[in-house]
């Protein structure tokens, strides 16, 4: 579900900034430059939410396990790291696909409506 939500947010952001992307493309911006401009705010949000979510998830999981069982295997940083890597990989795939396809579009399609 996270990947679908990120894909939707990126799609809405791209639709809102389509003219800007077309102008940047006409002025000679590369695909990586356009992708960087589009993804900058998502990378910042993903970094902040990863840190906050990891800390709160670690504390909540240990609190829940402690409240249920007397003896249990504590949540390790390896399992936390794997879940963070999976989340980042899903985010990169969902956001990256949409931005690269948008940055590769012909700018005349976006600027024709004016």
PDB file of C-alpha atoms in Angstrom:
ATOM      1  CA  UNK A   1       0.000   0.000   0.000  1.00  0.00           C
ATOM      2  CA  UNK A   2       2.879   2.357   0.662  1.00  0.00           C
ATOM      3  CA  UNK A   3       4.108   2.010  -2.898  1.00  0.00           C
ATOM      4  CA  UNK A   4       0.676   2.808  -4.297  1.00  0.00           C
ATOM      5  CA  UNK A   5       0.376   5.872  -2.068  1.00  0.00           C
ATOM      6  CA  UNK A   6       3.800   7.157  -3.076  1.00  0.00           C
ATOM      7  CA  UNK A   7       3.040   6.545  -6.742  1.00  0.00           C
ATOM      8  CA  UNK A   8      -0.176   8.544  -6.393  1.00  0.00           C
ATOM      9  CA  UNK A   9       1.563  11.428  -4.617  1.00  0.00           C
ATOM     10  CA  UNK A  10       4.278  11.587  -7.258  1.00  0.00           C
ATOM     11  CA  UNK A  11       1.688  11.449 -10.042  1.00  0.00           C
ATOM     12  CA  UNK A  12      -0.248  14.353  -8.540  1.00  0.00           C
ATOM     13  CA  UNK A  13       2.954  16.338  -8.024  1.00  0.00           C
ATOM     14  CA  UNK A  14       4.002  15.714 -11.620  1.00  0.00           C
ATOM     15  CA  UNK A  15       0.611  16.732 -13.025  1.00  0.00           C
ATOM     16  CA  UNK A  16       0.786  19.932 -10.992  1.00  0.00           C
ATOM     17  CA  UNK A  17       4.316  20.715 -12.232  1.00  0.00           C
ATOM     18  CA  UNK A  18       3.993  19.503 -15.827  1.00  0.00           C
ATOM     19  CA  UNK A  19       4.573  22.954 -17.356  1.00  0.00           C
ATOM     20  CA  UNK A  20       7.702  23.461 -15.254  1.00  0.00           C
ATOM     21  CA  UNK A  21       9.051  20.083 -16.333  1.00  0.00           C
ATOM     22  CA  UNK A  22       8.344  20.916 -20.001  1.00  0.00           C
ATOM     23  CA  UNK A  23      10.123  24.265 -19.745  1.00  0.00           C
ATOM     24  CA  UNK A  24      13.109  22.684 -18.009  1.00  0.00           C
ATOM     25  CA  UNK A  25      13.284  20.050 -20.739  1.00  0.00           C
ATOM     26  CA  UNK A  26      13.171  22.693 -23.486  1.00  0.00           C
ATOM     27  CA  UNK A  27      15.949  24.648 -21.777  1.00  0.00           C
ATOM     28  CA  UNK A  28      18.161  21.556 -21.844  1.00  0.00           C
ATOM     29  CA  UNK A  29      17.756  19.878 -18.465  1.00  0.00           C
ATOM     30  CA  UNK A  30      18.770  16.239 -18.343  1.00  0.00           C
ATOM     31  CA  UNK A  31      16.561  13.390 -17.167  1.00  0.00           C
ATOM     32  CA  UNK A  32      18.566  13.070 -13.949  1.00  0.00           C
ATOM     33  CA  UNK A  33      18.226  16.801 -13.262  1.00  0.00           C
ATOM     34  CA  UNK A  34      14.465  16.716 -13.725  1.00  0.00           C
ATOM     35  CA  UNK A  35      14.169  13.553 -11.622  1.00  0.00           C
ATOM     36  CA  UNK A  36      16.180  15.236  -8.880  1.00  0.00           C
ATOM     37  CA  UNK A  37      13.915  18.278  -8.882  1.00  0.00           C
ATOM     38  CA  UNK A  38      10.802  16.119  -8.705  1.00  0.00           C
ATOM     39  CA  UNK A  39      12.124  13.714  -6.066  1.00  0.00           C
ATOM     40  CA  UNK A  40      13.842  16.139  -3.687  1.00  0.00           C
ATOM     41  CA  UNK A  41      10.866  16.629  -1.368  1.00  0.00           C
ATOM     42  CA  UNK A  42      10.008  12.917  -1.412  1.00  0.00           C
ATOM     43  CA  UNK A  43      13.545  11.955  -0.417  1.00  0.00           C
ATOM     44  CA  UNK A  44      13.449  14.389   2.508  1.00  0.00           C
ATOM     45  CA  UNK A  45      10.041  13.108   3.632  1.00  0.00           C
ATOM     46  CA  UNK A  46      11.130   9.489   3.257  1.00  0.00           C
ATOM     47  CA  UNK A  47      14.256  10.100   5.341  1.00  0.00           C
ATOM     48  CA  UNK A  48      12.378  11.792   8.165  1.00  0.00           C
ATOM     49  CA  UNK A  49       9.607   9.204   8.251  1.00  0.00           C
ATOM     50  CA  UNK A  50      12.093   6.333   8.121  1.00  0.00           C
ATOM     51  CA  UNK A  51      13.925   7.600  11.176  1.00  0.00           C
ATOM     52  CA  UNK A  52      10.783   8.395  13.177  1.00  0.00           C
ATOM     53  CA  UNK A  53       9.007   5.204  12.116  1.00  0.00           C
ATOM     54  CA  UNK A  54      11.997   3.007  12.887  1.00  0.00           C
ATOM     55  CA  UNK A  55      12.429   4.381  16.382  1.00  0.00           C
ATOM     56  CA  UNK A  56       8.721   4.277  17.215  1.00  0.00           C
ATOM     57  CA  UNK A  57       8.297   0.829  15.656  1.00  0.00           C
ATOM     58  CA  UNK A  58      11.236  -0.548  17.614  1.00  0.00           C
ATOM     59  CA  UNK A  59       9.911   0.856  20.885  1.00  0.00           C
ATOM     60  CA  UNK A  60       6.313  -0.224  20.224  1.00  0.00           C
ATOM     61  CA  UNK A  61       7.315  -3.768  19.245  1.00  0.00           C
ATOM     62  CA  UNK A  62       9.454  -4.212  22.347  1.00  0.00           C
ATOM     63  CA  UNK A  63       6.728  -2.723  24.564  1.00  0.00           C
ATOM     64  CA  UNK A  64       4.077  -5.007  23.057  1.00  0.00           C
ATOM     65  CA  UNK A  65       6.222  -8.129  23.371  1.00  0.00           C
ATOM     66  CA  UNK A  66       7.101  -7.196  26.955  1.00  0.00           C
ATOM     67  CA  UNK A  67       3.448  -6.727  27.863  1.00  0.00           C
ATOM     68  CA  UNK A  68       2.419 -10.101  26.412  1.00  0.00           C
ATOM     69  CA  UNK A  69       5.254 -12.486  27.310  1.00  0.00           C
ATOM     70  CA  UNK A  70       7.720 -12.789  30.123  1.00  0.00           C
ATOM     71  CA  UNK A  71      10.451 -14.309  27.940  1.00  0.00           C
ATOM     72  CA  UNK A  72      10.752 -13.366  24.291  1.00  0.00           C
ATOM     73  CA  UNK A  73      13.312 -12.728  21.599  1.00  0.00           C
ATOM     74  CA  UNK A  74      13.943  -8.982  21.403  1.00  0.00           C
ATOM     75  CA  UNK A  75      13.600  -7.185  18.125  1.00  0.00           C
ATOM     76  CA  UNK A  76      17.055  -6.837  16.599  1.00  0.00           C
ATOM     77  CA  UNK A  77      18.508  -4.176  14.397  1.00  0.00           C
ATOM     78  CA  UNK A  78      18.880  -6.692  11.569  1.00  0.00           C
ATOM     79  CA  UNK A  79      15.119  -7.231  11.236  1.00  0.00           C
ATOM     80  CA  UNK A  80      14.565  -3.496  11.564  1.00  0.00           C
ATOM     81  CA  UNK A  81      17.179  -2.828   8.878  1.00  0.00           C
ATOM     82  CA  UNK A  82      15.634  -5.368   6.508  1.00  0.00           C
ATOM     83  CA  UNK A  83      12.213  -3.757   6.860  1.00  0.00           C
ATOM     84  CA  UNK A  84      13.683  -0.280   6.264  1.00  0.00           C
ATOM     85  CA  UNK A  85      15.559  -1.507   3.185  1.00  0.00           C
ATOM     86  CA  UNK A  86      12.393  -3.116   1.826  1.00  0.00           C
ATOM     87  CA  UNK A  87      10.452   0.103   2.355  1.00  0.00           C
ATOM     88  CA  UNK A  88      13.141   2.210   0.653  1.00  0.00           C
ATOM     89  CA  UNK A  89      13.343  -0.227  -2.281  1.00  0.00           C
ATOM     90  CA  UNK A  90       9.569  -0.072  -2.789  1.00  0.00           C
ATOM     91  CA  UNK A  91       9.694   3.730  -2.615  1.00  0.00           C
ATOM     92  CA  UNK A  92      12.545   3.958  -5.119  1.00  0.00           C
ATOM     93  CA  UNK A  93      10.793   1.646  -7.565  1.00  0.00           C
ATOM     94  CA  UNK A  94       7.413   3.354  -7.368  1.00  0.00           C
ATOM     95  CA  UNK A  95       8.691   6.934  -7.433  1.00  0.00           C
ATOM     96  CA  UNK A  96      11.594   6.315  -9.794  1.00  0.00           C
ATOM     97  CA  UNK A  97       9.494   4.716 -12.509  1.00  0.00           C
ATOM     98  CA  UNK A  98       7.056   7.603 -12.675  1.00  0.00           C
ATOM     99  CA  UNK A  99       9.697  10.339 -12.600  1.00  0.00           C
ATOM    100  CA  UNK A 100      11.893   8.767 -15.255  1.00  0.00           C
ATOM    101  CA  UNK A 101       8.974   8.217 -17.611  1.00  0.00           C
ATOM    102  CA  UNK A 102       7.814  11.793 -17.075  1.00  0.00           C
ATOM    103  CA  UNK A 103      11.292  13.245 -17.519  1.00  0.00           C
ATOM    104  CA  UNK A 104      11.652  11.326 -20.774  1.00  0.00           C
ATOM    105  CA  UNK A 105       8.451  12.757 -22.304  1.00  0.00           C
ATOM    106  CA  UNK A 106       8.576  15.042 -25.288  1.00  0.00           C
ATOM    107  CA  UNK A 107       8.141  18.607 -23.940  1.00  0.00           C
ATOM    108  CA  UNK A 108       5.878  19.606 -26.818  1.00  0.00           C
ATOM    109  CA  UNK A 109       3.125  17.376 -25.389  1.00  0.00           C
ATOM    110  CA  UNK A 110       3.113  19.294 -22.118  1.00  0.00           C
ATOM    111  CA  UNK A 111       3.549  22.791 -23.556  1.00  0.00           C
ATOM    112  CA  UNK A 112       1.047  22.404 -26.401  1.00  0.00           C
ATOM    113  CA  UNK A 113      -1.957  23.258 -24.231  1.00  0.00           C
ATOM    114  CA  UNK A 114      -0.968  26.925 -23.729  1.00  0.00           C
TER     115      UNK A 114
END
